[in-house]
Structure formats: C-alpha cells, structure tokens
PDB file of C-alpha atoms in Angstrom:
ATOM      1  CA  MET R1186     -28.779   5.150   8.384  1.00  0.00           C
ATOM      2  CA  ASP R1187     -29.119   1.147   9.792  1.00  0.00           C
ATOM      3  CA  GLN R1188     -26.280  -0.607  10.984  1.00  0.00           C
ATOM      4  CA  ILE R1189     -25.134  -1.782   7.945  1.00  0.00           C
ATOM      5  CA  GLY R1190     -25.138   1.185   6.030  1.00  0.00           C
ATOM      6  CA  ILE R1191     -22.815   2.814   8.641  1.00  0.00           C
ATOM      7  CA  TRP R1192     -20.296   0.016   8.430  1.00  0.00           C
ATOM      8  CA  ARG R1193     -20.279   0.559   4.299  1.00  0.00           C
ATOM      9  CA  LEU R1194     -19.773   3.661   5.039  1.00  0.00           C
ATOM     10  CA  PHE R1195     -16.809   3.237   7.177  1.00  0.00           C
ATOM     11  CA  ILE R1196     -15.396   0.471   5.305  1.00  0.00           C
ATOM     12  CA  LYS R1197     -14.655   2.858   2.481  1.00  0.00           C
ATOM     13  CA  GLU R1198     -13.415   5.713   5.002  1.00  0.00           C
ATOM     14  CA  LYS R1199      -9.868   6.510   4.260  1.00  0.00           C
ATOM     15  CA  ASP R1200      -9.807   9.161   6.728  1.00  0.00           C
ATOM     16  CA  GLU R1201      -8.948   7.412  10.435  1.00  0.00           C
ATOM     17  CA  ASN R1202      -9.916  10.127  12.651  1.00  0.00           C
ATOM     18  CA  ASP R1203     -13.055  10.166  10.876  1.00  0.00           C
ATOM     19  CA  ALA R1204     -13.319   5.961  10.792  1.00  0.00           C
ATOM     20  CA  PHE R1205     -13.510   6.367  14.519  1.00  0.00           C
ATOM     21  CA  LYS R1206     -16.106   8.879  14.585  1.00  0.00           C
ATOM     22  CA  LEU R1207     -18.332   6.356  12.431  1.00  0.00           C
ATOM     23  CA  ILE R1208     -17.330   3.046  14.004  1.00  0.00           C
ATOM     24  CA  LYS R1209     -18.595   4.600  16.809  1.00  0.00           C
ATOM     25  CA  LEU R1210     -22.564   4.757  15.699  1.00  0.00           C
ATOM     26  CA  ILE R1211     -21.930   0.723  15.658  1.00  0.00           C
ATOM     27  CA  ASP R1212     -23.969  -1.061  18.831  1.00  0.00           C
ATOM     28  CA  PHE R1213     -21.564  -4.462  18.277  1.00  0.00           C
ATOM     29  CA  SER R1214     -22.907  -6.527  20.763  1.00  0.00           C
ATOM     30  CA  ASN R1215     -25.720  -7.144  18.567  1.00  0.00           C
ATOM     31  CA  PHE R1216     -24.539  -5.949  14.777  1.00  0.00           C
ATOM     32  CA  GLN R1217     -22.735  -9.709  12.667  1.00  0.00           C
ATOM     33  CA  ILE R1218     -22.901 -10.404   9.581  1.00  0.00           C
ATOM     34  CA  ALA R1219     -23.969 -13.608   8.733  1.00  0.00           C
ATOM     35  CA  ASN R1220     -21.120 -15.883   6.319  1.00  0.00           C
ATOM     36  CA  GLU R1221     -24.089 -15.760   4.119  1.00  0.00           C
ATOM     37  CA  ASP R1222     -24.526 -11.575   3.743  1.00  0.00           C
ATOM     38  CA  LEU R1223     -21.428 -11.449   3.612  1.00  0.00           C
ATOM     39  CA  THR R1224     -20.323  -9.253   0.243  1.00  0.00           C
ATOM     40  CA  LEU R1225     -16.922  -7.499  -0.505  1.00  0.00           C
ATOM     41  CA  LYS R1226     -19.275  -4.327  -0.405  1.00  0.00           C
ATOM     42  CA  GLU R1227     -18.173  -5.025   3.208  1.00  0.00           C
ATOM     43  CA  VAL R1228     -14.431  -6.450   3.497  1.00  0.00           C
ATOM     44  CA  PRO R1229     -11.915  -4.350   3.444  1.00  0.00           C
ATOM     45  CA  ASN R1230      -9.814  -2.980   0.581  1.00  0.00           C
ATOM     46  CA  LEU R1231      -6.522  -3.871   1.257  1.00  0.00           C
ATOM     47  CA  GLU R1232      -4.900  -1.254  -0.040  1.00  0.00           C
ATOM     48  CA  ASN R1233      -6.220   1.778   1.864  1.00  0.00           C
ATOM     49  CA  CYS R1234      -7.541   0.049   4.933  1.00  0.00           C
ATOM     50  CA  HIS R1235      -5.744   0.682   7.684  1.00  0.00           C
ATOM     51  CA  GLU R1236      -5.395  -1.091  11.255  1.00  0.00           C
ATOM     52  CA  LEU R1237      -8.901   0.282  12.685  1.00  0.00           C
ATOM     53  CA  HIS R1238     -10.780  -1.188   9.762  1.00  0.00           C
ATOM     54  CA  ILE R1239      -9.329  -4.864  10.561  1.00  0.00           C
ATOM     55  CA  SER R1240      -9.868  -5.060  13.898  1.00  0.00           C
ATOM     56  CA  GLN R1241     -13.897  -3.726  13.477  1.00  0.00           C
ATOM     57  CA  PHE R1242     -13.958  -6.308  10.307  1.00  0.00           C
ATOM     58  CA  ALA R1243     -12.780  -9.105  13.065  1.00  0.00           C
ATOM     59  CA  LEU R1244     -15.603  -8.692  15.431  1.00  0.00           C
ATOM     60  CA  THR R1245     -18.348  -8.241  12.578  1.00  0.00           C
ATOM     61  CA  TYR R1246     -18.017 -12.570  13.468  1.00  0.00           C
ATOM     62  CA  ASN R1247     -18.251 -13.770  16.028  1.00  0.00           C
ATOM     63  CA  ALA R1248     -16.718 -17.417  16.359  1.00  0.00           C
ATOM     64  CA  ASN R1249     -16.844 -17.908  19.499  1.00  0.00           C
ATOM     65  CA  ASN R1250     -20.928 -18.539  19.154  1.00  0.00           C
ATOM     66  CA  ASP R1251     -19.533 -21.360  16.831  1.00  0.00           C
ATOM     67  CA  LYS R1252     -18.053 -24.714  19.848  1.00  0.00           C
ATOM     68  CA  GLU R1253     -17.092 -26.907  16.982  1.00  0.00           C
ATOM     69  CA  LEU R1254     -14.409 -23.400  15.891  1.00  0.00           C
ATOM     70  CA  TYR R1255     -13.565 -22.343  19.409  1.00  0.00           C
ATOM     71  CA  ASP R1256     -12.098 -25.626  20.240  1.00  0.00           C
ATOM     72  CA  LYS R1257     -10.130 -26.549  17.269  1.00  0.00           C
ATOM     73  CA  TYR R1258      -9.065 -22.877  16.875  1.00  0.00           C
ATOM     74  CA  HIS R1259      -4.960 -23.762  17.588  1.00  0.00           C
ATOM     75  CA  LYS R1260      -5.339 -26.081  15.473  1.00  0.00           C
ATOM     76  CA  ILE R1261      -7.157 -24.552  12.144  1.00  0.00           C
ATOM     77  CA  TYR R1262      -4.376 -21.832  12.353  1.00  0.00           C
ATOM     78  CA  ASP R1263      -1.802 -24.299  12.151  1.00  0.00           C
ATOM     79  CA  GLU R1264      -3.506 -25.690   9.295  1.00  0.00           C
ATOM     80  CA  TYR R1265      -3.809 -22.611   7.153  1.00  0.00           C
ATOM     81  CA  PHE R1266      -1.067 -20.653   8.328  1.00  0.00           C
ATOM     82  CA  GLU R1267       1.982 -23.669   7.882  1.00  0.00           C
ATOM     83  CA  GLU R1268      -0.422 -25.726   5.341  1.00  0.00           C
ATOM     84  CA  GLY R1269      -2.219 -23.568   3.210  1.00  0.00           C
ATOM     85  CA  LYS R1270      -5.480 -25.329   4.260  1.00  0.00           C
ATOM     86  CA  HIS R1271      -9.358 -23.745   5.130  1.00  0.00           C
ATOM     87  CA  LYS R1272      -8.441 -21.355   1.899  1.00  0.00           C
ATOM     88  CA  ASN R1273     -12.082 -22.223   0.474  1.00  0.00           C
ATOM     89  CA  SER R1274     -14.413 -21.780   3.646  1.00  0.00           C
ATOM     90  CA  LEU R1275     -15.516 -18.496   4.702  1.00  0.00           C
ATOM     91  CA  GLN R1276     -16.973 -20.266   8.359  1.00  0.00           C
ATOM     92  CA  HIS R1277     -13.086 -21.003   9.319  1.00  0.00           C
ATOM     93  CA  LEU R1278     -11.110 -17.849   7.362  1.00  0.00           C
ATOM     94  CA  ARG R1279     -13.496 -15.425   9.135  1.00  0.00           C
ATOM     95  CA  ALA R1280     -12.703 -17.638  12.971  1.00  0.00           C
ATOM     96  CA  LEU R1281      -9.359 -17.192  12.481  1.00  0.00           C
ATOM     97  CA  LEU R1282      -9.419 -13.420  11.193  1.00  0.00           C
ATOM     98  CA  PHE R1283     -11.529 -12.897  14.675  1.00  0.00           C
ATOM     99  CA  PHE R1284      -9.615 -14.767  17.698  1.00  0.00           C
ATOM    100  CA  LEU R1285      -6.683 -12.679  15.825  1.00  0.00           C
ATOM    101  CA  GLN R1286      -7.915  -9.416  16.469  1.00  0.00           C
ATOM    102  CA  ARG R1287      -9.003 -10.988  20.371  1.00  0.00           C
ATOM    103  CA  GLN R1288      -5.130 -12.693  20.259  1.00  0.00           C
ATOM    104  CA  GLU R1289      -4.784  -8.931  19.626  1.00  0.00           C
ATOM    105  CA  HIS R1290      -6.540  -7.328  21.506  1.00  0.00           C
ATOM    106  CA  PHE R1291      -5.293  -8.961  24.635  1.00  0.00           C
ATOM    107  CA  SER R1292      -1.829  -9.421  24.294  1.00  0.00           C
ATOM    108  CA  GLY R1293      -0.740  -7.686  21.377  1.00  0.00           C
ATOM    109  CA  PRO R1294       0.433  -5.400  19.597  1.00  0.00           C
ATOM    110  CA  SER R1295       2.051  -8.077  17.226  1.00  0.00           C
ATOM    111  CA  GLU R1296       4.099  -8.083  14.193  1.00  0.00           C
ATOM    112  CA  SER R1297       2.403 -10.499  12.619  1.00  0.00           C
ATOM    113  CA  TYR R1298      -1.161  -9.245  13.535  1.00  0.00           C
ATOM    114  CA  ILE R1299      -1.554  -7.129   9.751  1.00  0.00           C
ATOM    115  CA  PRO R1300       0.468  -8.483   7.612  1.00  0.00           C
ATOM    116  CA  PHE R1301      -2.142 -12.831   8.517  1.00  0.00           C
ATOM    117  CA  SER R1302      -5.097  -9.956   9.598  1.00  0.00           C
ATOM    118  CA  LYS R1303      -4.820  -8.820   5.866  1.00  0.00           C
ATOM    119  CA  LYS R1304      -3.278 -12.623   4.673  1.00  0.00           C
ATOM    120  CA  ILE R1305      -6.348 -13.660   6.210  1.00  0.00           C
ATOM    121  CA  ILE R1306      -9.070 -10.937   4.277  1.00  0.00           C
ATOM    122  CA  SER R1307      -7.019 -11.850   1.201  1.00  0.00           C
ATOM    123  CA  ASP R1308      -8.523 -14.997   1.310  1.00  0.00           C
ATOM    124  CA  ILE R1309     -11.667 -14.153   1.989  1.00  0.00           C
ATOM    125  CA  ILE R1310     -12.414 -11.627  -0.495  1.00  0.00           C
ATOM    126  CA  LYS R1311     -11.015 -14.363  -3.506  1.00  0.00           C
ATOM    127  CA  ILE R1312     -14.356 -16.612  -2.271  1.00  0.00           C
ATOM    128  CA  LEU R1313     -16.986 -13.538  -3.020  1.00  0.00           C
ATOM    129  CA  LYS R1314     -15.391 -12.831  -5.630  1.00  0.00           C
TER     130      LYS R1314
END
C-alpha cells in the first residue's frame, strides 16, 4: 500500500494504539500532501480524532518551506485568531496548523493547542467541502 493509502487508514483509525502503529509506517521526511491534492479523505474527523491525528496532519504541510509564510507567521496568527482573517486560504490555514504543532512540540503542552488546532481544521474542512 502506498503512503497516502496508509495515511487514509490512519486518519480513520479510532483506536489510538492502532493509529500509532499505522503512522509509524509513513516516512514523514518525504510525505507531504500538497494543497491542490488535499481532499476531505486526508483530514481528521473532528468528532472522533485524537491529538495524534491532529499533530500528524499538521506535519503533512511543511510551512518551513514557504519563506513568505515563515517570516509572517506571528502576523498571520494574530490576524487569524484576533481578526478572523485567512479562513479562505488553505496555504495560510495549513501553515498556521504546522507552526502551532511545532510550537506545541517544542514548548508544550498548551491548553489551547487542541481547541486552536480544531478551529483551524474546521476552517480547512469548510474550504474542501
């Protein structure tokens, strides 16, 4: 099975232990999902996902490779959470999610990580519908 097939199984897996076994089969150094290839099949279901789904989904778009967004992260973050901007841009939403995950990874845990991530994913889902 290819990497995207494993990802789709992982994202549907409700049992966290089984999900963890699946995610170990994906090589995240090479696994990315481009915005133009992203469908609802690759996005966590917010009603039954767990932190592993959210964190790994964030890593499917490496915003470090987008110099423009990397330099503007704090501005975009403030505009999104304080002003409600960027809700119609997969590029901005996925970059926000990626940087939020990296922040959580290096300096967490944070009480806001899951609710903020779910808000971003909810807006991603709205774009893809």
